[in-house]
C-alpha positions as a LaTeX table, in Angstrom:
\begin{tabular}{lrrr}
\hline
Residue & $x$ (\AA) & $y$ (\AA) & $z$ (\AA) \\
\hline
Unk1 & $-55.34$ & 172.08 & 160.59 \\
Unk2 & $-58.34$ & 170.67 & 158.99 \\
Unk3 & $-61.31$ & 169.12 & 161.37 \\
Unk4 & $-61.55$ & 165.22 & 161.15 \\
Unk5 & $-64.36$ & 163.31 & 159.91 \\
Unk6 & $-67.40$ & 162.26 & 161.88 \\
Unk7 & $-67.99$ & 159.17 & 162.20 \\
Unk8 & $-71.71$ & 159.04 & 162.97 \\
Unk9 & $-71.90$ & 161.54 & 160.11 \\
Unk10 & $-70.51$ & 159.64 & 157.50 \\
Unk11 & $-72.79$ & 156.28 & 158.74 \\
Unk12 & $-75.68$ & 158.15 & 158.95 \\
Unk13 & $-75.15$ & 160.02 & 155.33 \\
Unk14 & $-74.69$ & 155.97 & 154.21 \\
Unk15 & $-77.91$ & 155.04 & 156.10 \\
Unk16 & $-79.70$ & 157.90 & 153.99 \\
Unk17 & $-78.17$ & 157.20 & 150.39 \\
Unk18 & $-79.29$ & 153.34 & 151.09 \\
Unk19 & $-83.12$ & 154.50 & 152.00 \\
Unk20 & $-83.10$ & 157.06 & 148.82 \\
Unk21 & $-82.26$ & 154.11 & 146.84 \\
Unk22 & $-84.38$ & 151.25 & 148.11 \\
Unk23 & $-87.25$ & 153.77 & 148.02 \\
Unk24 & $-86.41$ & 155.41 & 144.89 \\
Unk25 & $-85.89$ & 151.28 & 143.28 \\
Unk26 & $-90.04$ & 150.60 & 144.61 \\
Unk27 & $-91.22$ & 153.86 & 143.63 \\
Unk28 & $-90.22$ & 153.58 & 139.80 \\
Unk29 & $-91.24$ & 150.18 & 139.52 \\
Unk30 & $-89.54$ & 148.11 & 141.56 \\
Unk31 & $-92.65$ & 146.13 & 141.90 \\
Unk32 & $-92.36$ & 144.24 & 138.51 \\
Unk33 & $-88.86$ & 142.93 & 139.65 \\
Unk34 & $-90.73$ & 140.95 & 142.56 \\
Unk35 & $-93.56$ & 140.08 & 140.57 \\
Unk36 & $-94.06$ & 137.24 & 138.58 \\
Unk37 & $-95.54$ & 139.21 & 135.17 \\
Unk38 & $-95.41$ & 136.68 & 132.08 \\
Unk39 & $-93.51$ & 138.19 & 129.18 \\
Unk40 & $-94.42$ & 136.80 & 125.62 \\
Unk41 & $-92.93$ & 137.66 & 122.31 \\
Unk42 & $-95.29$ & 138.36 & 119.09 \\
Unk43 & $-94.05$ & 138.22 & 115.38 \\
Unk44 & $-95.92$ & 140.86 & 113.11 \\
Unk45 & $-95.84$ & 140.46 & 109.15 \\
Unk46 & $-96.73$ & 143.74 & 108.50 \\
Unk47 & $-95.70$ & 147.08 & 109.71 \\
Unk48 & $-96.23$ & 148.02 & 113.27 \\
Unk49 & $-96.41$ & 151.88 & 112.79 \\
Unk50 & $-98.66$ & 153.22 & 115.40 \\
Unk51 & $-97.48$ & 150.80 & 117.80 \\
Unk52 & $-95.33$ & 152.16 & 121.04 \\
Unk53 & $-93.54$ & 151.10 & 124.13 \\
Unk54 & $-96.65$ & 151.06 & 126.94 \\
Unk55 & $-99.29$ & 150.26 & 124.55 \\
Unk56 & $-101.78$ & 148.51 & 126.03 \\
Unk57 & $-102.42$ & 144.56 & 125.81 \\
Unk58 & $-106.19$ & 143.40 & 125.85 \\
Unk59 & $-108.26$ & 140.29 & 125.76 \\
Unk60 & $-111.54$ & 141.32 & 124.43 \\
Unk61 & $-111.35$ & 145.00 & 125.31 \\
Unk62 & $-110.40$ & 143.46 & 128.92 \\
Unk63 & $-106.61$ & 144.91 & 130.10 \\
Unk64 & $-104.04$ & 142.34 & 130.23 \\
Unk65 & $-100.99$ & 143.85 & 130.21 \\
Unk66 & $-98.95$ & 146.48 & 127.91 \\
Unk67 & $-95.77$ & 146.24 & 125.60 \\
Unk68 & $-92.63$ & 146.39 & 127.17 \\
Unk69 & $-90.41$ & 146.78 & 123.78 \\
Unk70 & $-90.05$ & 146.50 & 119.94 \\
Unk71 & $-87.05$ & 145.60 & 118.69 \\
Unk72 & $-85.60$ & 144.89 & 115.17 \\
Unk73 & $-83.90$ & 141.83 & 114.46 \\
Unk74 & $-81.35$ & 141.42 & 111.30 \\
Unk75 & $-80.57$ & 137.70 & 110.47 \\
Unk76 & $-76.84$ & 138.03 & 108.65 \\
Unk77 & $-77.33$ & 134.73 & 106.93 \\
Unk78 & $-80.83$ & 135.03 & 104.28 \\
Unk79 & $-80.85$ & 139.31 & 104.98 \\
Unk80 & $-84.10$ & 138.75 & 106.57 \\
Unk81 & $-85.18$ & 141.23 & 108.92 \\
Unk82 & $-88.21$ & 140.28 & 111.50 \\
Unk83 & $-89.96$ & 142.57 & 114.34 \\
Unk84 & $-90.46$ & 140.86 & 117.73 \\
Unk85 & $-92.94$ & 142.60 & 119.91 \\
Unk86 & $-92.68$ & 141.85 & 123.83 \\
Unk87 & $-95.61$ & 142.37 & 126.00 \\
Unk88 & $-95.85$ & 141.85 & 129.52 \\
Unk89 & $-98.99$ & 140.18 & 130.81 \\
Unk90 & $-100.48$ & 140.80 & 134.17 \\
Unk91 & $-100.65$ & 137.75 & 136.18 \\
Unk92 & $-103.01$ & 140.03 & 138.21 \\
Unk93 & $-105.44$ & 139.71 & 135.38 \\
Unk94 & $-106.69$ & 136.26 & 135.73 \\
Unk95 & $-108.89$ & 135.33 & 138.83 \\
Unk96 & $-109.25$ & 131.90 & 139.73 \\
Unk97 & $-112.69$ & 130.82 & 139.84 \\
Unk98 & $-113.59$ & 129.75 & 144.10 \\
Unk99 & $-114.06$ & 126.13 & 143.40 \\
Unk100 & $-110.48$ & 125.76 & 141.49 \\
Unk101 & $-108.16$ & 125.64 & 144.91 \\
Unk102 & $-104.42$ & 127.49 & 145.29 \\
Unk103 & $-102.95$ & 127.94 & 141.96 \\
Unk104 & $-99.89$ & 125.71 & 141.36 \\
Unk105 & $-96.36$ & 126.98 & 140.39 \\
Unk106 & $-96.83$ & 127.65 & 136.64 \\
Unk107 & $-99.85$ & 128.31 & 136.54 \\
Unk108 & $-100.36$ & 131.25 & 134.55 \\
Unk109 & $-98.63$ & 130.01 & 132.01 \\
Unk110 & $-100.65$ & 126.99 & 131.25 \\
Unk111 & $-103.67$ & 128.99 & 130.94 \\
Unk112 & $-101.89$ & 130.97 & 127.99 \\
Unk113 & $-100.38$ & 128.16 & 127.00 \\
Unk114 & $-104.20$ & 126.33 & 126.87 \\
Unk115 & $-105.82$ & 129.41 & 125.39 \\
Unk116 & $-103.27$ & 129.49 & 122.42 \\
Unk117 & $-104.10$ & 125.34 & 122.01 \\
Unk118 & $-107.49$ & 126.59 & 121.58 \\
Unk119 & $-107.05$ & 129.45 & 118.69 \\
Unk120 & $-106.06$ & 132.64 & 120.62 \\
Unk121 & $-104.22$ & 134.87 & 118.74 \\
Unk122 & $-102.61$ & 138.42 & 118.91 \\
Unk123 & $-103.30$ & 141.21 & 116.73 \\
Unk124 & $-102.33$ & 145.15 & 115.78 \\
Unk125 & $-106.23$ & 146.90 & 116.20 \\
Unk126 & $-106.22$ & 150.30 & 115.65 \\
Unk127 & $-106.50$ & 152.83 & 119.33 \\
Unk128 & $-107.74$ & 155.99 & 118.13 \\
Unk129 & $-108.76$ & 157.46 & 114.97 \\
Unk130 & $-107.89$ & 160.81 & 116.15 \\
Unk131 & $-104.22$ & 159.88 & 117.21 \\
Unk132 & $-103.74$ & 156.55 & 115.27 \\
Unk133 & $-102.21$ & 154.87 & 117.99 \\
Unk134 & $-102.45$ & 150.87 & 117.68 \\
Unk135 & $-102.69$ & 148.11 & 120.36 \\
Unk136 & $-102.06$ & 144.10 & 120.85 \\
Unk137 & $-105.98$ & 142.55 & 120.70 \\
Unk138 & $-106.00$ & 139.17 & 121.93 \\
Unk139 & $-108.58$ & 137.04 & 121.03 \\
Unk140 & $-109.68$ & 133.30 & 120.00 \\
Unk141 & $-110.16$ & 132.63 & 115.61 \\
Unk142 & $-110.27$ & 128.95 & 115.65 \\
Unk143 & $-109.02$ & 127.09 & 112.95 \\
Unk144 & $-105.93$ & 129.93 & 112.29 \\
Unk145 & $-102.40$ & 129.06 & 111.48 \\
Unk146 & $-100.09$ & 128.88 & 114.63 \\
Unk147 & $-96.63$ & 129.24 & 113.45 \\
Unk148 & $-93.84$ & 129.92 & 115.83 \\
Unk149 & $-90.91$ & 131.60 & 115.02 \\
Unk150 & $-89.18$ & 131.77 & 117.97 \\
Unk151 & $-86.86$ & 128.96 & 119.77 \\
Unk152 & $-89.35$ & 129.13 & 123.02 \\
Unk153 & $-92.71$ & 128.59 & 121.29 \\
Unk154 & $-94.17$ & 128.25 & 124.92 \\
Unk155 & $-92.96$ & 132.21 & 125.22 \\
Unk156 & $-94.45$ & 133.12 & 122.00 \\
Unk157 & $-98.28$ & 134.21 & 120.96 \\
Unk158 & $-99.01$ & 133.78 & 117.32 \\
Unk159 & $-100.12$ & 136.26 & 115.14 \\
Unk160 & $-102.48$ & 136.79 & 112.60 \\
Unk161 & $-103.15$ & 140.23 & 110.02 \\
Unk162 & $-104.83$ & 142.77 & 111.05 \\
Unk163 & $-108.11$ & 144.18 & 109.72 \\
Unk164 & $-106.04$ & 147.06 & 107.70 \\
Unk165 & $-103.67$ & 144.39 & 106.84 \\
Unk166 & $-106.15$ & 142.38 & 104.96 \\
Unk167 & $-107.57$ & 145.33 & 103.18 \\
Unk168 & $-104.12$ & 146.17 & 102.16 \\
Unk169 & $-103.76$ & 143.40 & 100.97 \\
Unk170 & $-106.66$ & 142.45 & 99.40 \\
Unk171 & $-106.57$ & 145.84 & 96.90 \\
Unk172 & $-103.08$ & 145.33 & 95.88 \\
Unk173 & $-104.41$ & 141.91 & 94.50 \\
Unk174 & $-107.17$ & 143.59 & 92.52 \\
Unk175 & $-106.18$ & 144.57 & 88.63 \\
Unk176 & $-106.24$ & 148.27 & 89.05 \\
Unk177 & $-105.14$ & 148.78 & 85.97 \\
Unk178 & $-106.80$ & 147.33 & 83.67 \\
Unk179 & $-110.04$ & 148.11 & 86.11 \\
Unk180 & $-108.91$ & 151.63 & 85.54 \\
Unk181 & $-108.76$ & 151.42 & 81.96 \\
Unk182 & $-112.16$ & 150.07 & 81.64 \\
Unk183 & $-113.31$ & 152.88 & 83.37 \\
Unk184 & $-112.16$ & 155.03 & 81.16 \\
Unk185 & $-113.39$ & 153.44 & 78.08 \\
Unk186 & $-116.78$ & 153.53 & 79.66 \\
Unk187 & $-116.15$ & 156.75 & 80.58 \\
Unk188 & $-114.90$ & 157.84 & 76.74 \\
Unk189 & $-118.18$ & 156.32 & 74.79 \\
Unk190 & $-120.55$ & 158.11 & 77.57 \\
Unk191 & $-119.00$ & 161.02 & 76.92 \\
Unk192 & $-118.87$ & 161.05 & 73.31 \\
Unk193 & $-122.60$ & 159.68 & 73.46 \\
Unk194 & $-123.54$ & 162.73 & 75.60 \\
Unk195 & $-121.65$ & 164.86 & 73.12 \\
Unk196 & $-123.61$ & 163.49 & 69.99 \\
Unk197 & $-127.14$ & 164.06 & 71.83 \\
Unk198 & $-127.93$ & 160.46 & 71.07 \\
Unk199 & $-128.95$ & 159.72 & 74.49 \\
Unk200 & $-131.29$ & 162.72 & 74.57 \\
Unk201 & $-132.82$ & 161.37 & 71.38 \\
Unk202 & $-133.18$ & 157.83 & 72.46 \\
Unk203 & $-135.01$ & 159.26 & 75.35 \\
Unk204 & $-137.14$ & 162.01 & 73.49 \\
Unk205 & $-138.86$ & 158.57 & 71.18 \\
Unk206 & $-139.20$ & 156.54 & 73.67 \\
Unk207 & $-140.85$ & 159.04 & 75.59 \\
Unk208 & $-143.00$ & 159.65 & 72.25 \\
Unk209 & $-143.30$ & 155.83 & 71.27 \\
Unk210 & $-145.36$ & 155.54 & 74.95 \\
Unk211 & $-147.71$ & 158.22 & 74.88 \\
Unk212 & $-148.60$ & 157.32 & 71.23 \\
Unk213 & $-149.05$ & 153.58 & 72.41 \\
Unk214 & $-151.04$ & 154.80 & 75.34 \\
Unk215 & $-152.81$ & 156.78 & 73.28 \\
Unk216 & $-153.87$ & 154.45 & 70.74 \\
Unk217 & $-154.87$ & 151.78 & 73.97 \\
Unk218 & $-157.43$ & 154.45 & 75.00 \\
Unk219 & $-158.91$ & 155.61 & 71.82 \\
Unk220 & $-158.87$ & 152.41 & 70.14 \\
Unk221 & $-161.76$ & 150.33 & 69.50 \\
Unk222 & $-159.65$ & 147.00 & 70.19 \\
Unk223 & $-160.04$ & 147.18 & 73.75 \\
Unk224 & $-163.81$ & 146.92 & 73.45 \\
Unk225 & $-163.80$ & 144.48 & 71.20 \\
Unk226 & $-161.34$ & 142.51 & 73.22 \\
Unk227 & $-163.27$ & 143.15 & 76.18 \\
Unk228 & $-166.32$ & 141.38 & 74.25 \\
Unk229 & $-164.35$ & 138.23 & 73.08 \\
Unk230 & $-163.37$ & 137.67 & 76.68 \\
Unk231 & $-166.86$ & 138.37 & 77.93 \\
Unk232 & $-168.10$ & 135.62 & 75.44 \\
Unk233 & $-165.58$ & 133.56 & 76.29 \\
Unk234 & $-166.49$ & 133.60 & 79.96 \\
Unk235 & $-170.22$ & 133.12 & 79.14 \\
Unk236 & $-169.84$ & 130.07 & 77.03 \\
Unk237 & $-167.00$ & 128.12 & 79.59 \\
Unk238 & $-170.26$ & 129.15 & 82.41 \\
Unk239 & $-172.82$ & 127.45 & 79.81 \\
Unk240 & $-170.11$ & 124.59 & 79.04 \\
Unk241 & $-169.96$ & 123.82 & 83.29 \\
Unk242 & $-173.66$ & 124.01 & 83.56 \\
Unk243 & $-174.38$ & 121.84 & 80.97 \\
Unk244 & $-171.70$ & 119.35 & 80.09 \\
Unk245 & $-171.57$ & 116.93 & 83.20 \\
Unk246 & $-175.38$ & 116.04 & 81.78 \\
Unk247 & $-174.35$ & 116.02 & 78.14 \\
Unk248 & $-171.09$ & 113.74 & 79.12 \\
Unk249 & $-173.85$ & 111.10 & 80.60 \\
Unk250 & $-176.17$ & 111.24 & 77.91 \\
Unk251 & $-173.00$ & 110.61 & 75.86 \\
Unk252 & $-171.95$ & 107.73 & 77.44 \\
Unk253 & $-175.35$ & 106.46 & 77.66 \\
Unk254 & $-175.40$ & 106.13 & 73.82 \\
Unk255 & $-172.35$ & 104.78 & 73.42 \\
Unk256 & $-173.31$ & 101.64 & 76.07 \\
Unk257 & $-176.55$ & 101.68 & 73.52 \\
Unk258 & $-174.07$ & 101.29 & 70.35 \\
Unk259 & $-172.05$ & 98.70 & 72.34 \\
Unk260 & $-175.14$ & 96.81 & 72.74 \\
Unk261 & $-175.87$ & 97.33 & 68.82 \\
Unk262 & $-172.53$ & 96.22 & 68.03 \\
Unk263 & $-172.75$ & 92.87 & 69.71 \\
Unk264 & $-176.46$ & 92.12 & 68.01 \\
Unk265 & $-174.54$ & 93.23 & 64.91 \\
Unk266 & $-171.87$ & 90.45 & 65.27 \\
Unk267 & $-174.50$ & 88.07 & 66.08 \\
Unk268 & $-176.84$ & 88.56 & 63.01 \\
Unk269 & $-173.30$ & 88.60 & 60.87 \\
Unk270 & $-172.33$ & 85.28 & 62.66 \\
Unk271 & $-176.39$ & 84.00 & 61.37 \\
Unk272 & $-176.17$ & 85.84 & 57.71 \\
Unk273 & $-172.85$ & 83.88 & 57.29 \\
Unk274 & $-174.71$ & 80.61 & 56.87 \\
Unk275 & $-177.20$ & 82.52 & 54.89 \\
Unk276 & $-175.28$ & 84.05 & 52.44 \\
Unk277 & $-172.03$ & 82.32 & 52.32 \\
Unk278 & $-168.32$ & 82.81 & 54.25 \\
Unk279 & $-167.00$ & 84.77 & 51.11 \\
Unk280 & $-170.16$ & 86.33 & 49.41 \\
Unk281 & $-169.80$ & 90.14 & 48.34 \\
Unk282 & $-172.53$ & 90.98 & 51.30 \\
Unk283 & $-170.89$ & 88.69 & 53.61 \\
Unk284 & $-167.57$ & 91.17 & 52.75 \\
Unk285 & $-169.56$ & 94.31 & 53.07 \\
Unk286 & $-170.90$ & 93.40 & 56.29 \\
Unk287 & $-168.01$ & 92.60 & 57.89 \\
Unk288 & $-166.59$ & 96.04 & 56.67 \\
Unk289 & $-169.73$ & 98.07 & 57.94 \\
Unk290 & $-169.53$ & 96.02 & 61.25 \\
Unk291 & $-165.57$ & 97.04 & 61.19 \\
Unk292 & $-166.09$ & 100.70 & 60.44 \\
Unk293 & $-168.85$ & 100.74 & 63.42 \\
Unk294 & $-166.45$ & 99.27 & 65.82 \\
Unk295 & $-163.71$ & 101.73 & 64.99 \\
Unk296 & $-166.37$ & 104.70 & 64.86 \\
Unk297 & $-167.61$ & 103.52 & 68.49 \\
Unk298 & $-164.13$ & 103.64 & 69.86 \\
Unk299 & $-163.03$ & 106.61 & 68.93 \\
Unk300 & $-165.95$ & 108.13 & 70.78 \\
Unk301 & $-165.51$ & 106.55 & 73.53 \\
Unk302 & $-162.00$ & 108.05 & 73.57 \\
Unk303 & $-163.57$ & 111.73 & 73.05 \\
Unk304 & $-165.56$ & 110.97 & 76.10 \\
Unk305 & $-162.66$ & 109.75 & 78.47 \\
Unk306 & $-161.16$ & 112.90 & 77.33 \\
Unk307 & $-163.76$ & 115.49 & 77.70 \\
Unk308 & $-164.47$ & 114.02 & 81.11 \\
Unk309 & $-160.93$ & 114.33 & 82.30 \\
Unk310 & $-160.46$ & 117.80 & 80.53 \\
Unk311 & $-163.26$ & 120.02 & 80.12 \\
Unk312 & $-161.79$ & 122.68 & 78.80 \\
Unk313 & $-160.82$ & 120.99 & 75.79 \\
Unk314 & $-163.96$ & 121.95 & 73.85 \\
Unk315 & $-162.65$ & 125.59 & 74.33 \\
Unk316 & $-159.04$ & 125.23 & 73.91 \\
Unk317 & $-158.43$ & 122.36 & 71.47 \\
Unk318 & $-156.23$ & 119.04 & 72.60 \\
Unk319 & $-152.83$ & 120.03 & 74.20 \\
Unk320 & $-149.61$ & 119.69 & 71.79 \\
Unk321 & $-151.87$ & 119.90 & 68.95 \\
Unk322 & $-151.24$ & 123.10 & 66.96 \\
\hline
\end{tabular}
């Protein structure tokens, strides 16, 4: 005859299971189901290899959270296969600032909601080298794309390629190919250059061409006499300065002196013309000499404007002149 059952026992082995399980619900996390951690979805173009459940979520190298899971997503109608990334975010993360008050009921998510208004964006940035583990960078580029693909945009962080991404992409736009073949023509006609010894010959007279123009520099008497045309050069412009400021006055002192002539001149014509007659032969000749005078008197005026203005002149002849 078999012993009955204990009551007490059987509550009190009840009593225990419950504990085991309320503690056992805490201990592996059953903080996060009384929290209230924000969970976001990201879209990534490219290929999220090196990206796990647990990897951490940062906002300039500050922790934020970590990704909870990575599925993949099949769409029957267009074949179309996209990779949503969740992360959890910490609401733990953000401290208010002492003036702002008790946060209001939604509070954390109108900061992310503000800081995606204003440019911030998730991407894939590579963990370790050593490992190549990857994790979600958060971070503001203004003036980058926001598109949603989800239907709960306010749930969603945009995305934007990451630095390997735009590499990638960036050399499969290059022509390799025909880069490539380039190459190898270049690489072809220096070979078959080497091969001929044409560059070792092109160097070997050039080499000779300058030491027998270095040669002929030192040795020859051109540089002397070079050196003494630029010595007399220098002599005379120190002779021309000294001397030409009083030679320009004396100039111009004549040529007031031959104004002065020219005017009597007119005047005696203007008498000899009653003399001699409106259209004698000497009346003509006159006029002519007084004509020729004139013209002779301006045109050295004109060399003394332009010797005063350039100097140099007397040495190097008239500009545009050849």
């Amino acid at each position: 005859m078999s012993k009955p059952v204990s009551k007490t026992a059987v509550g009190a082995f009840v009593l225990c299971a419950l504990a085991l399980f309320v503690l056992s619900v805490l201990w592996l996390g059953g903080s996060r189901l009384f929290s209230n951690d924000m969970e976001y979805v990201l879209y990534f173009d490219g290929s999220v290899s090196g990206l796990s459940t647990g990897a951490p979520v940062v906002f300039r190298g500050v922790p934020m959270g970590s990704v909870t899971r990575i599925n993949l997503v099949a769409n029957a109608r267009d074949s179309n296969v996209t990779i949503p990334v969740y992360i959890r975010i910490d609401e733990r993360s953000f401290v208010l600032a002492k003036n702002a008050g008790a946060p209001a009921d939604g509070f954390h998510e109108e900061i992310i909601r503000r800081m995606v208004q204003r440019g911030m964006r998730a991407r894939l940035q590579l963990q370790s080298l050593i490992t190549g583990q990857y994790r979600i960078e958060l971070d503001f580029y203004p003036g980058s794309p926001a598109n949603f693909r989800s239907s709960t945009p306010e749930m969603e962080i945009p995305t934007i390629p990451s630095p390997m991404d735009t590499l990638q992409s960036t050399i499969q736009r290059l022509p390799l190919e025909q880069m490539t073949a380039s190459l190898d023509t270049i690489l072809q006609n220096l070979a078959r250059a080497l091969d001929q010894n044409r560059l070792e010959r092109g160097l070997t007279a050039f080499a000779d061409t300058f030491e027998e123009l270095r040669d002929l520099l030192r040795k020859s008497p051109m540089r002397a006499h070079a050196e003494q045309i630029l010595q007399s050069m220098d002599t005379a412009s120190g002779a021309m300065e000294r001397e030409l400021p009083a030679t320009l006055l004396s100039f111009r002192q004549a040529m007031e002196n031959m104004a002065v002539a020219a005017q009597q001149l007119r005047a005696a014509t203007a008498s000899a013309q009653g003399v001699l007659g409106r259209d004698s032969p000497a009346m003509a000749d006159l006029r002519r000499m007084l004509k020729e005078g004139s013209d002779a008197a301006r045109a050295l005026r004109a060399l003394a404007e332009m010797l005063e203005r350039n100097p140099e002149a007397l040495l190097k002849g008239r500009q545009g002149r050849h």
